[in-house]
Short mmCIF file of C-alpha atoms and ligand atoms in Angstrom, two decimals:
data_model
loop_
_atom_site.label_atom_id
_atom_site.label_comp_id
_atom_site.label_asym_id
_atom_site.label_seq_id
_atom_site.Cartn_x
_atom_site.Cartn_y
_atom_site.Cartn_z
CA MET A 84 25.89 -32.21 -2.62
CA ALA A 85 22.94 -34.50 -1.64
CA GLU A 86 19.72 -34.77 -3.52
CA ARG A 87 17.39 -31.64 -2.40
CA LYS A 88 13.69 -31.53 -2.04
CA VAL A 89 12.46 -29.76 -4.58
CA ARG A 90 10.59 -26.60 -2.97
CA VAL A 91 9.20 -24.45 -6.06
CA ARG A 92 7.51 -20.98 -4.67
CA PHE A 93 4.58 -19.21 -6.60
CA ALA A 94 5.48 -15.58 -5.38
CA PRO A 95 2.85 -12.74 -6.93
CA SER A 96 3.50 -9.02 -6.23
CA PRO A 97 -0.43 -8.36 -5.07
CA THR A 98 -0.78 -4.55 -7.25
CA GLY A 99 -3.50 -6.04 -9.40
CA PRO A 100 -5.38 -9.13 -10.93
CA LEU A 101 -3.73 -11.85 -11.71
CA HIS A 102 -2.99 -11.70 -15.02
CA ILE A 103 -2.99 -15.28 -17.45
CA GLY A 104 0.76 -15.94 -17.86
CA GLY A 105 0.94 -15.63 -14.27
CA VAL A 106 -1.27 -18.49 -13.97
CA ARG A 107 0.83 -20.26 -16.25
CA THR A 108 4.10 -19.76 -14.32
CA ALA A 109 1.86 -21.37 -10.98
CA LEU A 110 1.22 -24.04 -13.23
CA TYR A 111 4.91 -25.03 -13.96
CA ASN A 112 5.96 -24.26 -10.76
CA TYR A 113 2.47 -26.87 -9.15
CA LEU A 114 2.93 -29.69 -12.51
CA PHE A 115 7.31 -29.24 -11.07
CA ALA A 116 6.25 -29.39 -7.78
CA ARG A 117 4.01 -32.70 -7.94
CA GLN A 118 6.09 -35.35 -10.44
CA HIS A 119 8.95 -34.23 -7.60
CA GLY A 120 6.84 -35.23 -4.89
CA GLY A 121 8.18 -31.86 -4.03
CA ASP A 122 6.17 -28.35 -2.28
CA PHE A 123 4.50 -25.80 -3.88
CA VAL A 124 4.45 -22.75 -1.40
CA PHE A 125 3.03 -19.57 -2.39
CA ARG A 126 4.44 -16.66 -1.26
CA ILE A 127 3.09 -12.45 -1.30
CA GLU A 128 5.81 -10.37 -2.32
CA ASP A 129 3.83 -6.99 -1.15
CA THR A 130 7.52 -5.07 -0.17
CA ASP A 131 5.99 -2.22 -2.15
CA SER A 132 3.47 -0.85 -0.73
CA HIS A 133 2.68 1.50 -3.50
CA ARG A 134 1.25 -0.86 -5.34
CA PHE A 135 -0.30 -2.73 -3.21
CA VAL A 136 -3.82 -2.76 -4.82
CA PRO A 137 -6.90 -3.72 -1.54
CA GLY A 138 -8.88 -7.72 -2.77
CA ALA A 139 -6.00 -8.99 -5.30
CA GLU A 140 -4.18 -11.17 -2.65
CA GLU A 141 -7.62 -12.87 -2.15
CA TYR A 142 -8.60 -12.46 -5.53
CA ILE A 143 -5.75 -15.11 -6.20
CA ILE A 144 -5.96 -17.42 -3.69
CA GLU A 145 -9.20 -17.50 -5.33
CA SER A 146 -8.28 -17.66 -7.90
CA PHE A 147 -6.04 -21.29 -7.84
CA LYS A 148 -8.74 -22.29 -5.57
CA TRP A 149 -11.43 -22.06 -9.04
CA LEU A 150 -8.67 -23.45 -10.80
CA GLY A 151 -7.85 -27.02 -8.71
CA LEU A 152 -3.69 -25.46 -7.66
CA GLU A 153 -4.08 -26.23 -4.78
CA PHE A 154 -0.23 -24.62 -3.41
CA ASP A 155 1.04 -27.29 0.19
CA GLU A 156 2.11 -23.82 2.31
CA GLY A 157 1.71 -19.96 2.29
CA VAL A 158 -0.13 -16.82 2.97
CA SER A 159 -3.80 -18.65 3.65
CA PHE A 160 -1.77 -22.31 4.15
CA GLY A 161 0.65 -21.59 6.71
CA GLY A 162 3.51 -24.04 7.02
CA ASN A 163 7.33 -24.07 9.05
CA TYR A 164 8.70 -21.41 6.83
CA GLY A 165 6.74 -18.56 7.68
CA PRO A 166 5.32 -15.78 7.84
CA TYR A 167 4.78 -15.78 3.80
CA ARG A 168 3.77 -12.46 2.90
CA GLN A 169 6.89 -9.82 2.69
CA SER A 170 5.60 -7.18 5.25
CA GLU A 171 5.82 -9.64 7.65
CA ARG A 172 8.79 -10.59 7.06
CA ARG A 173 10.09 -7.00 8.40
CA ASP A 174 12.88 -7.96 11.32
CA ILE A 175 14.68 -10.92 9.20
CA TYR A 176 15.85 -8.64 5.35
CA LYS A 177 17.48 -5.98 7.73
CA LYS A 178 19.03 -8.69 9.57
CA TYR A 179 20.44 -10.07 6.37
CA VAL A 180 20.46 -6.19 5.36
CA ASP A 181 22.72 -5.82 8.16
CA VAL A 182 24.90 -8.16 7.46
CA LEU A 183 25.89 -7.21 3.73
CA LEU A 184 27.31 -3.85 5.32
CA ASP A 185 28.78 -5.27 7.80
CA ASN A 186 31.05 -7.24 5.49
CA GLY A 187 31.36 -5.09 2.93
CA LYS A 188 29.82 -5.64 0.18
CA ALA A 189 26.96 -3.56 0.59
CA TYR A 190 26.61 0.33 1.35
CA ILE A 191 24.53 3.13 2.70
CA ALA A 192 23.29 5.62 0.56
CA PHE A 193 22.01 9.19 1.30
CA ASP A 194 21.44 10.79 -2.86
CA THR A 195 18.13 13.06 -2.58
CA PRO A 196 15.86 12.14 -5.64
CA GLU A 197 16.69 15.15 -6.30
CA GLU A 198 20.19 14.65 -6.45
CA LEU A 199 19.61 11.50 -8.70
CA GLU A 200 17.71 13.76 -10.62
CA LYS A 201 20.41 16.13 -11.17
CA LYS A 202 23.54 13.60 -11.98
CA ARG A 203 20.70 12.26 -14.87
CA ALA A 204 19.97 15.47 -16.51
CA GLU A 205 24.24 15.77 -16.08
CA ILE A 206 25.19 12.63 -17.02
CA PRO A 207 23.72 10.99 -20.80
CA ASN A 208 23.00 7.58 -18.96
CA PHE A 209 23.97 8.09 -15.69
CA GLN A 210 24.63 5.19 -13.62
CA TYR A 211 25.28 3.97 -9.57
CA ASP A 212 28.23 1.78 -9.76
CA ALA A 213 32.05 1.18 -9.79
CA SER A 214 31.97 4.59 -11.55
CA SER A 215 29.98 6.55 -10.51
CA ARG A 216 29.55 5.76 -6.60
CA MET A 217 32.61 7.37 -5.22
CA SER A 218 30.93 11.29 -6.67
CA MET A 219 28.11 10.26 -4.71
CA ASN A 220 27.53 10.99 -1.14
CA ASN A 221 26.79 7.46 0.31
CA SER A 222 29.39 5.35 2.58
CA LEU A 223 32.14 4.61 0.48
CA SER A 224 32.92 8.71 -0.08
CA LEU A 225 31.48 9.99 2.82
CA PRO A 226 34.04 9.50 6.59
CA ALA A 227 32.55 6.77 8.98
CA GLU A 228 31.97 10.37 11.46
CA GLU A 229 29.41 11.56 9.50
CA VAL A 230 27.76 8.79 8.03
CA LYS A 231 27.11 7.95 11.42
CA ARG A 232 26.34 11.60 12.10
CA ARG A 233 23.51 11.32 9.38
CA ILE A 234 22.19 8.90 10.64
CA GLU A 235 22.07 9.54 13.54
CA ALA A 236 20.32 12.51 12.78
CA GLY A 237 17.40 11.17 10.82
CA GLU A 238 18.34 10.73 7.74
CA LYS A 239 17.10 9.03 4.82
CA TYR A 240 18.73 6.82 3.44
CA VAL A 241 18.99 3.57 0.92
CA VAL A 242 20.96 0.53 1.18
CA ARG A 243 23.06 -0.43 -2.44
CA PHE A 244 24.46 -3.56 -3.17
CA LYS A 245 27.85 -3.14 -4.54
CA ILE A 246 28.47 -4.93 -7.77
CA GLU A 247 32.38 -5.14 -8.71
CA PRO A 248 32.58 -4.37 -12.09
CA GLY A 249 34.18 -6.64 -14.50
CA GLU A 250 33.45 -10.38 -14.37
CA ASP A 251 30.63 -12.33 -16.23
CA VAL A 252 27.49 -13.85 -14.90
CA HIS A 253 26.36 -17.10 -15.59
CA VAL A 254 22.45 -17.82 -14.73
CA ASN A 255 22.62 -21.77 -15.30
CA ASP A 256 19.38 -21.89 -16.69
CA LEU A 257 17.45 -25.09 -17.29
CA ILE A 258 15.38 -23.88 -20.38
CA ARG A 259 18.18 -21.24 -21.55
CA GLY A 260 21.11 -22.78 -20.51
CA ASP A 261 24.16 -20.65 -19.46
CA VAL A 262 23.59 -16.89 -19.86
CA VAL A 263 25.71 -14.59 -19.15
CA ILE A 264 26.41 -11.23 -18.47
CA ASN A 265 28.46 -8.71 -17.33
CA SER A 266 28.27 -7.25 -13.73
CA THR A 267 30.03 -3.71 -15.33
CA ILE A 268 26.63 -3.05 -16.27
CA LEU A 269 24.88 -3.80 -13.31
CA ASP A 270 23.80 -1.27 -11.25
CA ASP A 271 24.36 -0.26 -7.94
CA LYS A 272 20.60 -1.55 -7.06
CA VAL A 273 19.31 -0.39 -4.09
CA LEU A 274 18.33 -2.97 -1.57
CA TYR A 275 16.48 -1.04 1.89
CA LYS A 276 15.08 1.52 2.44
CA SER A 277 15.14 3.60 5.32
CA ALA A 278 12.10 5.47 4.87
CA ASP A 279 9.89 2.70 5.99
CA GLY A 280 12.69 0.24 6.68
CA LEU A 281 11.22 -2.02 4.04
CA PRO A 282 13.40 -4.27 1.48
CA THR A 283 13.04 -4.09 -2.21
CA TYR A 284 12.21 -6.96 -4.34
CA HIS A 285 15.62 -8.34 -4.86
CA LEU A 286 16.65 -8.93 -1.09
CA ALA A 287 13.27 -10.16 0.29
CA ASN A 288 13.11 -12.64 -2.56
CA ILE A 289 16.83 -13.66 -2.66
CA VAL A 290 16.31 -13.73 0.91
CA ASP A 291 12.72 -15.84 1.18
CA ASP A 292 13.63 -18.34 -1.38
CA HIS A 293 17.05 -18.75 1.16
CA LEU A 294 14.61 -19.75 4.00
CA MET A 295 12.49 -21.04 1.68
CA GLU A 296 14.76 -22.96 0.74
CA ILE A 297 12.89 -23.08 -2.01
CA SER A 298 15.41 -25.54 -4.74
CA HIS A 299 13.94 -24.30 -8.23
CA VAL A 300 12.47 -20.96 -9.18
CA ILE A 301 10.88 -20.84 -12.13
CA ARG A 302 9.43 -17.55 -13.26
CA GLY A 303 8.54 -15.64 -16.47
CA GLU A 304 11.20 -14.05 -19.07
CA GLU A 305 10.59 -10.86 -17.30
CA TRP A 306 12.60 -12.13 -14.17
CA LEU A 307 15.71 -12.52 -16.22
CA PRO A 308 17.64 -9.37 -16.71
CA SER A 309 17.08 -9.83 -12.58
CA ALA A 310 18.88 -13.20 -12.80
CA PRO A 311 22.45 -12.31 -12.64
CA LEU A 312 22.29 -9.64 -9.66
CA HIS A 313 20.44 -12.27 -8.13
CA VAL A 314 23.25 -14.52 -7.99
CA LEU A 315 25.65 -11.81 -6.95
CA LEU A 316 23.86 -11.72 -3.67
CA TYR A 317 23.39 -15.51 -3.64
CA ARG A 318 27.16 -15.31 -3.43
CA ALA A 319 27.65 -11.88 -1.40
CA PHE A 320 25.37 -14.29 1.59
CA GLY A 321 28.23 -17.54 0.78
CA TRP A 322 25.13 -19.24 0.08
CA GLU A 323 25.49 -20.31 -2.97
CA ASP A 324 25.83 -23.74 -2.41
CA THR A 325 22.04 -23.62 -1.93
CA MET A 326 21.43 -21.06 -4.85
CA PRO A 327 18.01 -22.81 -6.66
CA GLN A 328 17.77 -23.93 -10.13
CA PHE A 329 16.56 -21.06 -12.21
CA ALA A 330 14.74 -21.77 -15.29
CA HIS A 331 13.19 -18.98 -16.99
CA LEU A 332 9.46 -19.36 -19.06
CA PRO A 333 8.93 -18.47 -22.36
CA LEU A 334 6.94 -14.19 -23.27
CA LEU A 335 3.79 -14.98 -23.35
CA LEU A 336 2.67 -13.30 -27.20
CA LYS A 337 -0.16 -10.87 -29.17
CA PRO A 338 -2.61 -13.96 -30.72
CA GLU A 339 -1.46 -11.78 -34.14
CA GLY A 340 1.95 -9.05 -34.59
CA ASN A 341 4.22 -9.31 -32.27
CA GLY A 342 5.09 -9.06 -29.14
CA LYS A 343 4.24 -9.27 -25.79
CA LEU A 344 0.27 -10.23 -24.44
CA SER A 345 -1.52 -7.65 -22.96
CA LYS A 346 -4.54 -6.89 -21.35
CA ARG A 347 -5.64 -4.50 -24.85
CA ASP A 348 -4.93 -7.57 -26.61
CA GLY A 349 -8.04 -8.85 -24.95
CA ASP A 350 -10.05 -6.20 -25.28
CA ARG A 351 -9.40 -5.97 -28.66
CA LEU A 352 -9.95 -9.64 -29.54
CA GLY A 353 -12.46 -10.01 -26.80
CA PHE A 354 -11.04 -12.57 -24.40
CA PRO A 355 -9.76 -12.84 -20.72
CA VAL A 356 -6.70 -12.16 -19.61
CA PHE A 357 -7.26 -12.80 -15.78
CA PRO A 358 -8.56 -16.12 -14.59
CA LEU A 359 -11.41 -14.57 -12.51
CA GLU A 360 -13.22 -10.95 -13.22
CA TRP A 361 -11.85 -8.48 -11.46
CA HIS A 362 -13.45 -5.29 -10.00
CA ASP A 363 -10.58 -2.59 -9.75
CA PRO A 364 -11.38 -0.61 -6.44
CA LYS A 365 -9.89 2.66 -8.25
CA SER A 366 -11.51 2.98 -10.58
CA GLY A 367 -14.28 0.38 -10.50
CA GLU A 368 -13.20 -0.95 -14.35
CA ILE A 369 -14.53 -4.36 -14.19
CA SER A 370 -12.30 -7.39 -16.47
CA SER A 371 -14.04 -10.30 -17.72
CA GLY A 372 -12.28 -13.26 -16.61
CA TYR A 373 -12.26 -17.20 -17.73
CA ARG A 374 -14.10 -18.14 -15.26
CA GLU A 375 -16.82 -15.98 -15.53
CA SER A 376 -16.70 -16.68 -19.58
CA GLY A 377 -18.19 -19.62 -19.21
CA TYR A 378 -14.66 -21.71 -19.72
CA LEU A 379 -13.23 -24.73 -17.69
CA PRO A 380 -10.95 -24.67 -14.39
CA GLU A 381 -9.76 -27.83 -17.37
CA ALA A 382 -10.05 -26.17 -20.07
CA VAL A 383 -7.55 -23.78 -18.40
CA ILE A 384 -5.39 -25.33 -17.17
CA ASN A 385 -4.88 -27.61 -20.35
CA PHE A 386 -4.84 -24.57 -22.70
CA LEU A 387 -2.08 -22.80 -20.43
CA ALA A 388 0.02 -25.75 -20.27
CA LEU A 389 0.70 -26.25 -24.09
CA LEU A 390 2.07 -22.28 -24.00
CA GLY A 391 5.82 -22.80 -23.97
CA TRP A 392 6.10 -26.68 -23.07
CA ASN A 393 3.99 -30.28 -25.56
CA PRO A 394 4.52 -33.33 -24.54
CA GLY A 395 6.48 -33.62 -27.67
CA ASN A 396 3.77 -36.02 -30.29
CA ASP A 397 0.71 -34.81 -30.88
CA GLN A 398 -1.85 -35.19 -27.43
CA GLU A 399 -2.88 -32.06 -26.87
CA ILE A 400 -6.01 -33.04 -24.22
CA MET A 401 -3.85 -33.86 -21.11
CA SER A 402 -5.85 -34.32 -17.43
CA LEU A 403 -3.65 -32.71 -14.35
CA GLU A 404 -2.93 -35.63 -13.71
CA GLU A 405 -1.62 -36.63 -17.26
CA LEU A 406 0.47 -33.09 -17.22
CA VAL A 407 2.35 -34.25 -14.32
CA ARG A 408 3.31 -36.75 -15.55
CA LEU A 409 4.17 -35.68 -18.89
CA PHE A 410 5.28 -32.29 -18.35
CA ASP A 411 9.40 -31.53 -18.39
CA LEU A 412 10.88 -28.04 -17.10
CA HIS A 413 13.93 -29.36 -19.59
CA LYS A 414 11.99 -28.96 -22.73
CA CYS A 415 9.94 -25.95 -22.41
CA SER A 416 10.56 -23.60 -25.44
CA LYS A 417 13.01 -20.38 -25.42
CA ALA A 418 10.91 -18.87 -27.60
CA GLY A 419 7.59 -17.49 -26.91
CA ALA A 420 3.82 -19.18 -26.69
CA LYS A 421 1.48 -17.19 -28.85
CA PHE A 422 -1.76 -17.37 -27.08
CA ASP A 423 -3.76 -18.80 -29.33
CA PHE A 424 -7.46 -18.14 -27.28
CA GLU A 425 -9.44 -20.09 -30.49
CA LYS A 426 -7.66 -22.81 -28.95
CA CYS A 427 -8.18 -22.63 -25.23
CA LYS A 428 -12.83 -21.84 -27.22
CA TRP A 429 -11.00 -25.08 -28.67
CA PHE A 430 -10.38 -26.87 -25.43
CA ASN A 431 -13.26 -25.86 -23.56
CA HIS A 432 -16.17 -27.36 -26.27
CA GLN A 433 -13.44 -30.66 -25.33
CA TYR A 434 -13.56 -30.26 -21.91
CA ILE A 435 -17.78 -30.04 -22.72
CA GLN A 436 -17.67 -33.47 -24.25
CA LYS A 437 -15.87 -34.57 -21.45
CA LYS A 438 -18.07 -33.78 -19.11
CA ASP A 439 -21.22 -35.78 -16.83
CA ASP A 440 -24.44 -34.94 -18.69
CA ARG A 441 -26.61 -34.37 -15.71
CA GLU A 442 -23.27 -32.33 -13.97
CA LEU A 443 -23.82 -29.76 -17.19
CA ALA A 444 -27.93 -30.52 -17.01
CA GLU A 445 -28.13 -29.05 -13.36
CA GLN A 446 -25.76 -25.55 -14.30
CA ILE A 447 -29.06 -24.92 -16.87
CA MET A 448 -31.50 -26.03 -15.15
CA PRO A 449 -31.92 -22.87 -13.90
CA ALA A 450 -31.51 -21.03 -17.17
CA MET A 451 -34.74 -23.37 -18.55
CA LYS A 452 -37.06 -23.16 -16.05
CA ASP A 453 -37.03 -19.64 -16.89
CA GLU A 454 -37.57 -19.57 -20.08
CA GLY A 455 -40.79 -21.92 -18.11
CA VAL A 456 -39.58 -24.75 -19.39
CA ASP A 457 -40.50 -27.35 -17.20
CA THR A 458 -39.10 -31.20 -17.78
CA SER A 459 -36.79 -33.87 -14.81
CA LEU A 460 -33.56 -33.43 -14.64
CA ASP A 461 -32.45 -37.26 -16.20
CA LEU A 462 -34.88 -35.79 -19.36
CA LEU A 463 -33.18 -33.03 -19.56
CA ALA A 464 -29.65 -34.64 -19.04
CA LYS A 465 -30.87 -36.98 -21.87
CA VAL A 466 -31.64 -33.57 -24.23
CA VAL A 467 -28.03 -32.56 -23.39
CA GLY A 468 -26.28 -35.72 -24.83
CA LEU A 469 -27.65 -35.02 -27.84
CA MET A 470 -26.40 -31.05 -28.15
CA LYS A 471 -23.43 -30.77 -25.82
CA SER A 472 -21.30 -31.36 -29.26
CA ARG A 473 -23.01 -28.45 -30.68
CA VAL A 474 -21.35 -25.62 -28.05
CA SER A 475 -17.87 -24.44 -26.40
CA PHE A 476 -19.30 -23.11 -23.91
CA VAL A 477 -22.29 -24.82 -22.02
CA ARG A 478 -24.45 -21.00 -21.84
CA GLU A 479 -25.02 -22.20 -25.02
CA LEU A 480 -27.03 -24.82 -23.99
CA PRO A 481 -30.25 -23.62 -22.96
CA ASP A 482 -30.73 -22.30 -25.52
CA LEU A 483 -30.03 -25.34 -27.95
CA CYS A 484 -32.35 -27.68 -26.27
CA ARG A 485 -35.66 -25.65 -25.35
CA PHE A 486 -36.48 -27.04 -28.54
CA PHE A 487 -37.57 -30.43 -27.13
CA PHE A 488 -40.02 -29.39 -24.68
CA MET A 489 -40.99 -26.23 -25.56
CA ALA A 490 -43.13 -27.39 -29.32
CA PRO A 491 -42.83 -24.73 -32.27
CA THR A 492 -45.11 -21.84 -31.87
CA GLU A 493 -43.39 -20.88 -35.24
CA TYR A 494 -41.55 -22.46 -38.68
CA ASP A 495 -38.64 -20.71 -40.03
CA GLU A 496 -39.20 -18.76 -42.62
CA LYS A 497 -36.54 -19.71 -45.54
CA THR A 498 -36.70 -23.35 -44.33
CA ARG A 499 -40.24 -23.51 -45.26
CA LYS A 500 -39.90 -22.26 -47.93
CA LYS A 501 -37.09 -24.33 -49.47
CA ARG A 502 -37.99 -28.14 -47.23
CA TRP A 503 -42.58 -27.60 -47.28
CA LYS A 504 -43.99 -28.69 -50.55
CA GLU A 505 -46.52 -28.97 -52.33
CA GLU A 506 -46.85 -31.98 -50.94
CA SER A 507 -45.93 -31.80 -47.90
CA PRO A 508 -49.14 -32.04 -45.89
CA ARG A 509 -50.10 -35.08 -47.03
CA GLN A 510 -47.65 -37.04 -46.38
CA MET A 511 -46.81 -35.80 -43.39
CA SER A 512 -50.48 -36.97 -43.00
CA GLU A 513 -49.42 -40.06 -44.03
CA LEU A 514 -46.26 -40.10 -41.38
CA LEU A 515 -48.95 -38.80 -38.94
CA ASP A 516 -50.83 -42.33 -38.65
CA VAL A 517 -47.93 -44.46 -39.08
CA ILE A 518 -46.71 -43.07 -35.64
CA LYS A 519 -50.18 -43.46 -34.26
CA GLY A 520 -49.20 -46.82 -34.66
CA ILE A 521 -45.95 -47.29 -33.46
CA ASP A 522 -46.68 -48.84 -29.94
CA ASP A 523 -42.69 -49.48 -28.84
CA PHE A 524 -41.91 -46.09 -29.26
CA SER A 525 -38.51 -47.17 -28.84
CA ILE A 526 -35.82 -44.95 -31.11
CA GLU A 527 -34.82 -48.77 -32.99
CA ASN A 528 -38.55 -49.21 -33.74
CA GLN A 529 -40.02 -45.68 -35.19
CA GLU A 530 -36.78 -45.80 -37.50
CA LYS A 531 -37.59 -48.92 -38.73
CA THR A 532 -41.67 -48.21 -39.10
CA VAL A 533 -41.14 -44.33 -40.50
CA MET A 534 -37.87 -46.34 -43.01
CA ASP A 535 -40.15 -49.29 -44.01
CA TRP A 536 -43.29 -46.90 -44.58
CA ILE A 537 -40.58 -44.68 -47.07
CA GLU A 538 -40.04 -47.24 -48.94
CA ALA A 539 -42.59 -48.92 -49.36
CA LYS A 540 -44.11 -45.75 -50.79
CA GLY A 541 -40.87 -45.19 -52.31
CA TYR A 542 -40.99 -41.85 -51.31
CA ASN A 543 -38.04 -39.32 -50.59
CA THR A 544 -35.59 -39.89 -47.29
CA GLY A 545 -34.42 -36.29 -47.74
CA VAL A 546 -38.54 -34.90 -48.19
CA ILE A 547 -40.45 -36.86 -45.82
CA MET A 548 -37.22 -36.36 -43.17
CA ASN A 549 -36.63 -32.45 -43.96
CA ALA A 550 -40.57 -31.98 -43.04
CA PHE A 551 -40.83 -33.80 -40.94
CA ARG A 552 -37.32 -31.85 -38.81
CA LEU A 553 -39.53 -28.25 -39.84
CA ALA A 554 -42.49 -29.49 -38.26
CA ILE A 555 -41.46 -31.30 -35.14
CA VAL A 556 -38.33 -28.91 -34.51
CA GLY A 557 -40.03 -25.29 -35.89
CA GLU A 558 -36.29 -25.16 -38.76
CA GLY A 559 -33.80 -26.91 -40.20
CA LYS A 560 -31.49 -27.47 -37.13
CA GLY A 561 -31.74 -29.77 -34.25
CA PRO A 562 -29.46 -34.09 -34.12
CA GLN A 563 -30.74 -36.87 -35.21
CA MET A 564 -35.14 -37.02 -35.98
CA PHE A 565 -35.48 -40.08 -33.81
CA GLU A 566 -33.09 -39.32 -31.23
CA ILE A 567 -36.07 -35.95 -30.28
CA THR A 568 -38.80 -37.61 -31.18
CA ASP A 569 -37.94 -40.69 -28.37
CA VAL A 570 -37.27 -37.80 -26.36
CA ILE A 571 -40.08 -35.83 -26.55
CA GLY A 572 -42.68 -38.64 -27.35
CA LYS A 573 -45.14 -39.93 -29.45
CA ASP A 574 -47.77 -37.76 -28.52
CA GLU A 575 -46.13 -34.69 -28.33
CA THR A 576 -44.64 -36.03 -31.84
CA ILE A 577 -48.47 -36.22 -32.64
CA ALA A 578 -49.02 -32.83 -31.31
CA ARG A 579 -46.41 -31.47 -33.54
CA LEU A 580 -46.85 -33.19 -36.08
CA GLN A 581 -50.78 -32.38 -36.73
CA ARG A 582 -50.62 -28.37 -35.56
CA ALA A 583 -47.54 -27.55 -38.59
CA ILE A 584 -49.91 -29.83 -41.41
CA ASP A 585 -52.65 -27.64 -39.88
CA VAL A 586 -50.71 -24.11 -40.09
CA LEU A 587 -48.36 -24.83 -42.82
CA LYS A 588 -50.81 -26.61 -45.42
N1 LIG B 858 6.88 -10.63 -7.08
C1 LIG B 858 7.93 -11.29 -8.49
C2 LIG B 858 6.83 -10.73 -8.48
O1 LIG B 858 5.59 -10.40 -9.38
C3 LIG B 858 7.90 -13.03 -8.23
C4 LIG B 858 9.34 -12.54 -9.16
C5 LIG B 858 10.27 -13.74 -8.79
O2 LIG B 858 9.70 -15.40 -8.80
O3 LIG B 858 11.11 -14.57 -8.31
O4 LIG B 858 6.71 -12.19 -9.89
#
């Protein structure tokens, strides 16, 4: 068989905000498509009208825009295989339902919800399958004329897939290998409902993957139980030669304990499970998002990429381009991946270090202005460069950077007690004179001059520098002292020293 063009799809149902696990699924599809020069398709699976949530589709599109994962075709992107919204493909599905009915692979069933309920109550573990279908109301058990009469009378019906029992169904999964399920445990799944003229997920999914020439189905583990049914459907249509390769990704697990990651874990431990903030249109509830919580998209991508896969060495920081190069679908793990959100913070910290100082400065400039700081972008960028190694979120920067632009109005009591010694006022007065005498105020020259003075006087460097820091910063924190004075300048250094001597005595 000729090598197929790689075409993968991300096919969410617009039933609410996109879960972070869905983002991981989309990312793996994206990486796989890009590394094979393939296509990445965006399909909306909205055949279940009861679960439709307004705004969800737009939310999903915006999420990927923010994350920088680009689709080649699909809803809102166009392409040659459209329409890409399943609710707009009714006629297509109807045609394929008829194909299955005509070749005896499916049948029509009239059982009402009440009748089904009654059966379930009567028979423990009732399943609509080869063992029970002849005792139900369907086109296999009823005379042909009656079936015809009922349909013509407008009676509602569903179309069920006729599963032949006693057969081992093999799902060849790129991650899990040969998964075998006996068809006897499968029920005659509903493929279509006359009530709304829409197919169910299973039929629409298979027909679309076929028509859209999808080569690989990469999706979450929760879909593995459906895969045998899907294999049987491909066969029923005679499409086994172009059946996509399956790859079911490992589950995302709770950060602690066992089980699947849920929104409640996020609420309890304080991390988002959605890419963007979500405003529930019904309840009005607001759920936090990675974007609004201050995560950089690159950090989120890098973090998610490693939940279920790794490059086989200890490299952790990888750009999207590197991930495209290194990712290997065959090396994904079968075991669930613990959602260690502290690690996500760590990635955010790492990516802030890679960010351009000016870009970060631009981002925090409004917050600085709000606090009354009036400075140039250049200077703020320089300060950001000194302080960014201390933060995991950009929003932490303004608070840390403020002291460069605003002299301390008070001095931290604990630091004062520890660092401001009896001899400090005298020593700081001397230092004031030393600094007044420095013409070349470069970091190197300041440092040399001050250190020479300390040495000549036989002072303790720690004692001097600690008092100096308290005077300039107002507390015991901050980067190297001469980096600070370099930014605030000679006049401001002198003024702050003078004030500390006056106030602290
Ligand atoms: N519509 C399904 C979902 O919401 C798609 C599953 C699949 O990829 O086959 O995830």
